[in-house]
Amino acid sequence: MAHHHVPSLEDTKTTLDGLGGKVFAVSAAVGVIGLVVSIGLGLAEGDDLRHFGYSYLVNFAFFLAIALGALFFLPIQYVTKASWIIVVRRLVEVMAASLPVLALLAVPVVVLAGRIYGWAAPEAGSDPLLAHKVAFLSPRWFTIRWAIYFGLWTWLSFTFWRRSLAQDATGDLRHTHKLENFSGFALLVYALSVSLAGMDLLMSVDYIWFSTIFGVYFWAGGLVSFFAVLTLVTMGLQKTGRLTHIVSPEHFHDYGKLMFAFTFFWAYIAFSQYMLYWYANIPEETGWYLLRSGQGWGKVGMVVLFAAFLLPFAGLISRYAKRNRKMLAFWAAWIVVAQWINLYWVVMPEYSHDFVFSPMDVTLFFGIGGTWLAAITRLAMGRSLVPMKDPRLDDSLRFENA
Amino acid sequence: MAADTQISGLYGLLTEFESPSVLVQAAAQVRDAGYRNWDVHTPFPIHGMDEAMGIRGTQLPFVVLAGGLIGLGLATLMQWWMNAVDYPFVISGKPLFGIPANIPVMFELTVLFSAFAAFFGMWGLNGMPKWHHPLFANRRFLRATQDRFFIVIEARDPRFRLHETSAFLASLGGSEVEEVKESAED
Amino acid sequence: MSPAAHDPLNNTVDDPTRPNALILGDNDFTSLTVKVSDIVLERKTPRAWYVAFTVTAGLTGVLFLMIGYLFIKGVGVWGLNNPVSWGWAIVNFVFWVGIGHAGTLISAILFLLRQKWRTSINRFAEAMTIFAVICAGIFPAIHVGRIWVVYWLFPLPNYQAMWPNFRSPLLWDVFAVGTYATVSLLFWYTGMVPDLATLRDRARGRMQQIIYGILAVGWRGSHRHWHRYEKAYLILAGLATPLVLSVHSVVSFDFATAQIPGWHTTIFPPYFVAGAVFSGFAMVGTLLIPARQWFGLKEFITLHHLENMNKIILATGSMVGFAYATEFFIAWYSGNPNESFAFVNRAFGPYSWAYWIMVSCNVITPQLFWIKKVRTTVPVMWAMYIFVNIGMWFERFVITVTSLHRDFLPSSWGYYDPTVVDILTFVGSFGLFFTLVLLFIRFLPMVAMAEVKTVMPIADAHSGERRAVGDYHGDIPAASPEGGGA
């Protein structure tokens, strides 16, 4: 008879303490070296950083989507009054609060826009189709919109971050109330800004092509990667003896369900977009897919189909897989890679109609990823990794899948 | 086997509880006493009862998986054979067998057959429909679907001994133990 | 203290330290069983029921008269004309299928999301799903023109050795709606069996005992049965969740695969699903509010339940508004003049009246649910539901008719007016729907008793302790996820 008492925060370590400094130093070093090496590689191409720009866009979009996934998951928890997740909510808050750092990392995209986006290229002006949308697709408006997006996202993420920290100190219930009321509004702002930002960032690389669902497609893919990263981060912390006992297989089971469900959702959105354009077969719409299904990119597309949907779907369908730590870690890592390949497939064919892959794609992954990891580590340092005075924390600790 | 297990016409012994919390503890005791042919009857599923009774996982997910794969296979073959082989015709420039256009029906039939497998599989594994059962003759047992909780140990259990089992059941904290007859005459 | 705190039937107080009670009053398993099953077994059928039934049965008669007239005369009795070859029949089909989606959302998706409050309303909502899908299924079937060969829709061998065209979204619809109706029925019935057994065991009339006995298939609450039953329920929920996504997506494909401006847009699938859930919740609310009032179910279907539903209406209504905005933006952004024209024509063309009804009912009305007072005042929310029902019907009307009536060739532009037959058929379908709802209320348990019992506080076998009885077979790993080296 194993009388399991509800685990308490005393059972485990809930701060980064010594580890924080180390992770920060290493990831910051990886980030800086990655970025510097990438610039070197980019300059060595001798194309005025054009290839670098595309490669940067892939990796920036990837990490931005993850942080935006976190920014979605926070208000969702508050509006649904979900309690199971509270024990790891601080990790989500940290990831969302990294958005101002991603704003800094967005600067190269804005600066290099002329090399990435056809509409921003100096020679683009004569196209009548572009003339039609110049009120939207112009370097000035692009810059202003990104300033607005990051302004909104910073405001949203810091509202959650600050109030949650404040509650750590006082346990004041008013913070929960405020955030519950704030969250509905936050989701509205989020939906409008993220959808438009997805179109700005990735869809407008081909300024002729359009798809009403594209913002949802960008968002859904990011959400899948976010759940995968959250799983990996939680597991990583547990490996160092942090958050053990209090984050149980029950919580991991739910991580697994979320990865599974949103993998399916992402595929549903991807299919809707693809099938409708395939079916209607209108040149201005199918061009985008035509480019991505020939000359080497078609094979990448197949890799995306299998790696980002069919395999993780089959792999995560059983309860056993979701509750098995090693399998869950495997699929989380797999999903991160698969979603990255998906973004690569979305962006890179616009750089080169033939398949390309360069070391820069990897060094930029570590450059941006390292910087981002350093940022979230820095935010988490010196603070509790658990929102310890949240009124529903106890429910989260005793959570069990029925 | 002791003679009293062969009491003719006895289906088993029944005891009644008023609350689920006592019931779970009682069920765990029956489990630990080593009985096999016994059951708990409740108006709603009790959380934690699977462990208390020692019930292992069910085969149902595999039945459903098989159903789903059959549905998927059938949908694929049907669409291919009907539109690309037996009665081929070109319409709106679509390939005779173009996967994007065939996915919706593949998906629907996968779900349909999985659902049939889950539905019929569950009732089949549960041995239902079964409109006649010795327990239905017991007046008190009418409340098993309403507001009372029962433990029933069947007479065919190898460990069943009328007096010992009866005393054991009585010790679990329920109401008085009652005999349930095999046939519904009395 | 706010006045709300003194109302024993108000459980919409936001207190993060304590979830709101899902069941009010001094209820236990016994009283819940009695109150719900007596509606069916003991209580005298109210006179109002007979009055309502007479009216709805009469309207159902009108529906079948209209269908008969249609069969005899042909689809010319409808208002269809040359540019507008799809009219009210399709509008009504999409409207009714959409209504159904709330039931599946409540029964399946909220189940997977562990939203316990669903237990009070899921039976009702699922019943409504099935009745709505029945009403929906009528319209495409009677729309085929040559009704005597309607079986051509199915892949059945026939004397011409023809097979259906599986590349047509209309055929996908046959499979999607057929699967949806079947799975919803299985799910509904599975959920109802334990309650049918309750009715069987409480029934005093011989006829009732026999009928509920047959329907209950010998259910006796065995935990060995519950074990598989719960697994099957979970699996059915897991299947119904993507299914409900697929059904209205496939319905949207009927429009979106075409090249018609205003129809061919990639956001249609998720936008249709959101709209369906939106309209469905409004219909659940429309029916639930009188039902809880007249049958004394306010303790089980509480204000908290209604408030949650209103929040979902707000969320899905906002999604619909978001989709309208996105469509408009991309219609401009695409630079396709036909696409921009279709949208400008919607808002300012001959059908602008319909468009603005749609926008005010679907976009503006649900936004009032931001206000807590509106979310928790019964007559006000009921009025909102009616607006949403109207708005969502008009949405389908706007999509169908405005995109068709002015197509690529201005010389063929026209205007569509429904005929009396169109109108009476639609009104008649409401008759059928409400007739089925009334029969359900009278003969089947309106609240899922067994499920509600699981969320009553007294149902918790071991509050405060995890797995009080220990791991018997080691199915679940020990509670501590060992950090190091795992």
CSV table of N, CA and C in Angstrom, one decimal, chain A residues 277-333:
chain,number,residue,atom,x,y,z
A,277,TYR,N,-6.2,24.6,-52.7
A,277,TYR,CA,-5.5,25.2,-53.8
A,277,TYR,C,-5.3,24.1,-54.9
A,278,TRP,N,-5.0,22.9,-54.5
A,278,TRP,CA,-4.8,21.8,-55.4
A,278,TRP,C,-6.1,21.6,-56.2
A,279,TYR,N,-7.2,21.7,-55.6
A,279,TYR,CA,-8.5,21.3,-56.2
A,279,TYR,C,-8.9,22.4,-57.2
A,280,ALA,N,-8.8,23.7,-56.7
A,280,ALA,CA,-9.3,24.8,-57.6
A,280,ALA,C,-8.3,25.0,-58.8
A,281,ASN,N,-7.0,24.8,-58.5
A,281,ASN,CA,-6.0,24.8,-59.6
A,281,ASN,C,-6.0,26.1,-60.3
A,282,ILE,N,-5.9,27.2,-59.5
A,282,ILE,CA,-5.8,28.5,-60.1
A,282,ILE,C,-4.3,28.9,-60.1
A,283,PRO,N,-3.7,29.3,-61.2
A,283,PRO,CA,-2.3,29.5,-61.3
A,283,PRO,C,-1.7,30.4,-60.2
A,284,GLU,N,-2.3,31.5,-59.9
A,284,GLU,CA,-1.7,32.4,-58.9
A,284,GLU,C,-1.7,31.8,-57.5
A,285,GLU,N,-2.5,30.7,-57.3
A,285,GLU,CA,-2.5,30.1,-56.0
A,285,GLU,C,-1.6,28.8,-56.0
A,286,THR,N,-1.6,28.1,-57.1
A,286,THR,CA,-0.9,26.8,-57.1
A,286,THR,C,0.6,27.1,-57.3
A,287,GLY,N,1.0,28.3,-57.7
A,287,GLY,CA,2.4,28.5,-58.0
A,287,GLY,C,3.3,28.3,-56.8
A,288,TRP,N,2.7,28.7,-55.6
A,288,TRP,CA,3.5,28.5,-54.4
A,288,TRP,C,3.8,27.0,-54.1
A,289,TYR,N,2.8,26.2,-54.3
A,289,TYR,CA,3.0,24.8,-54.1
A,289,TYR,C,3.8,24.1,-55.2
A,290,LEU,N,3.6,24.6,-56.4
A,290,LEU,CA,4.4,24.1,-57.5
A,290,LEU,C,5.9,24.2,-57.3
A,291,LEU,N,6.3,25.4,-56.8
A,291,LEU,CA,7.7,25.6,-56.5
A,291,LEU,C,8.1,24.7,-55.4
A,292,ARG,N,7.3,24.4,-54.5
A,292,ARG,CA,7.6,23.5,-53.3
A,292,ARG,C,7.4,22.1,-53.6
A,293,SER,N,7.0,21.7,-54.8
A,293,SER,CA,6.9,20.3,-55.0
A,293,SER,C,7.8,19.8,-56.2
A,294,GLY,N,8.7,20.7,-56.7
A,294,GLY,CA,9.6,20.2,-57.7
A,294,GLY,C,11.1,20.4,-57.3
A,295,GLN,N,11.9,19.9,-58.1
A,295,GLN,CA,13.4,20.2,-58.0
A,295,GLN,C,14.0,20.0,-56.6
A,296,GLY,N,13.7,18.9,-56.0
A,296,GLY,CA,14.3,18.7,-54.7
A,296,GLY,C,13.4,19.2,-53.6
A,297,TRP,N,12.7,20.2,-53.8
A,297,TRP,CA,11.8,20.7,-52.7
A,297,TRP,C,10.6,19.8,-52.4
A,298,GLY,N,10.2,19.1,-53.5
A,298,GLY,CA,9.1,18.1,-53.4
A,298,GLY,C,9.5,17.0,-52.4
A,299,LYS,N,10.7,16.6,-52.4
A,299,LYS,CA,11.2,15.6,-51.4
A,299,LYS,C,11.1,16.1,-50.0
A,300,VAL,N,11.5,17.4,-49.9
A,300,VAL,CA,11.4,18.0,-48.6
A,300,VAL,C,10.0,18.1,-48.1
A,301,GLY,N,9.1,18.4,-49.0
A,301,GLY,CA,7.7,18.4,-48.7
A,301,GLY,C,7.2,17.0,-48.2
A,302,MET,N,7.7,16.0,-48.8
A,302,MET,CA,7.3,14.6,-48.4
A,302,MET,C,7.9,14.4,-47.0
A,303,VAL,N,9.1,14.9,-46.8
A,303,VAL,CA,9.7,14.7,-45.4
A,303,VAL,C,8.8,15.4,-44.4
A,304,VAL,N,8.4,16.6,-44.7
A,304,VAL,CA,7.5,17.4,-43.8
A,304,VAL,C,6.2,16.6,-43.5
A,305,LEU,N,5.6,16.0,-44.6
A,305,LEU,CA,4.4,15.2,-44.4
A,305,LEU,C,4.6,14.1,-43.4
A,306,PHE,N,5.7,13.4,-43.6
A,306,PHE,CA,5.9,12.2,-42.7
A,306,PHE,C,6.5,12.7,-41.3
A,307,ALA,N,7.4,13.6,-41.4
A,307,ALA,CA,8.1,13.9,-40.1
A,307,ALA,C,7.3,14.8,-39.2
A,308,ALA,N,6.5,15.7,-39.8
A,308,ALA,CA,5.8,16.6,-38.9
A,308,ALA,C,4.4,16.1,-38.7
A,309,PHE,N,3.9,15.1,-39.5
A,309,PHE,CA,2.5,14.7,-39.2
A,309,PHE,C,2.4,13.2,-39.0
A,310,LEU,N,2.7,12.4,-40.0
A,310,LEU,CA,2.3,11.0,-40.0
A,310,LEU,C,3.1,10.2,-38.9
A,311,LEU,N,4.4,10.4,-38.8
A,311,LEU,CA,5.1,9.6,-37.8
A,311,LEU,C,4.8,10.0,-36.4
A,312,PRO,N,4.9,11.4,-36.0
A,312,PRO,CA,4.6,11.7,-34.6
A,312,PRO,C,3.1,11.4,-34.3
A,313,PHE,N,2.2,11.4,-35.3
A,313,PHE,CA,0.9,11.1,-35.0
A,313,PHE,C,0.8,9.6,-34.6
A,314,ALA,N,1.4,8.8,-35.4
A,314,ALA,CA,1.4,7.3,-35.1
A,314,ALA,C,2.1,7.1,-33.8
A,315,GLY,N,3.2,7.8,-33.6
A,315,GLY,CA,4.1,7.6,-32.4
A,315,GLY,C,3.5,8.0,-31.1
A,316,LEU,N,2.6,9.0,-31.2
A,316,LEU,CA,2.1,9.5,-29.9
A,316,LEU,C,0.6,9.1,-29.6
A,317,ILE,N,0.1,8.3,-30.5
A,317,ILE,CA,-1.3,8.0,-30.3
A,317,ILE,C,-1.6,7.2,-29.1
A,318,SER,N,-0.7,6.3,-28.7
A,318,SER,CA,-1.0,5.4,-27.5
A,318,SER,C,-0.7,6.1,-26.2
A,319,ARG,N,-1.5,5.7,-25.2
A,319,ARG,CA,-1.4,6.2,-23.9
A,319,ARG,C,0.0,5.8,-23.4
A,320,TYR,N,0.5,4.6,-23.8
A,320,TYR,CA,1.8,4.2,-23.3
A,320,TYR,C,2.9,5.1,-23.7
A,321,ALA,N,2.9,5.6,-25.0
A,321,ALA,CA,3.9,6.4,-25.5
A,321,ALA,C,3.9,7.8,-24.7
A,322,LYS,N,2.7,8.3,-24.4
A,322,LYS,CA,2.6,9.6,-23.8
A,322,LYS,C,3.1,9.5,-22.3
A,323,ARG,N,3.0,8.3,-21.7
A,323,ARG,CA,3.5,8.2,-20.3
A,323,ARG,C,4.9,7.6,-20.2
A,324,ASN,N,5.5,7.3,-21.3
A,324,ASN,CA,6.8,6.8,-21.3
A,324,ASN,C,7.8,7.9,-21.5
A,325,ARG,N,8.6,8.2,-20.5
A,325,ARG,CA,9.5,9.3,-20.5
A,325,ARG,C,10.4,9.4,-21.7
A,326,LYS,N,11.0,8.3,-22.0
A,326,LYS,CA,12.0,8.3,-23.1
A,326,LYS,C,11.3,8.5,-24.5
A,327,MET,N,10.2,7.8,-24.7
A,327,MET,CA,9.5,8.0,-25.9
A,327,MET,C,9.0,9.4,-26.1
A,328,LEU,N,8.5,10.0,-25.0
A,328,LEU,CA,8.0,11.3,-25.1
A,328,LEU,C,9.1,12.3,-25.4
A,329,ALA,N,10.3,12.1,-24.8
A,329,ALA,CA,11.4,13.0,-25.1
A,329,ALA,C,11.8,12.8,-26.5
A,330,PHE,N,11.8,11.6,-27.0
A,330,PHE,CA,12.2,11.4,-28.4
A,330,PHE,C,11.3,12.1,-29.3
A,331,TRP,N,10.0,12.0,-29.1
A,331,TRP,CA,9.0,12.6,-30.0
A,331,TRP,C,9.0,14.1,-29.9
A,332,ALA,N,9.3,14.6,-28.7
A,332,ALA,CA,9.4,16.1,-28.5
A,332,ALA,C,10.6,16.6,-29.3
A,333,ALA,N,11.7,15.9,-29.2
A,333,ALA,CA,12.9,16.4,-30.0
A,333,ALA,C,12.6,16.3,-31.5
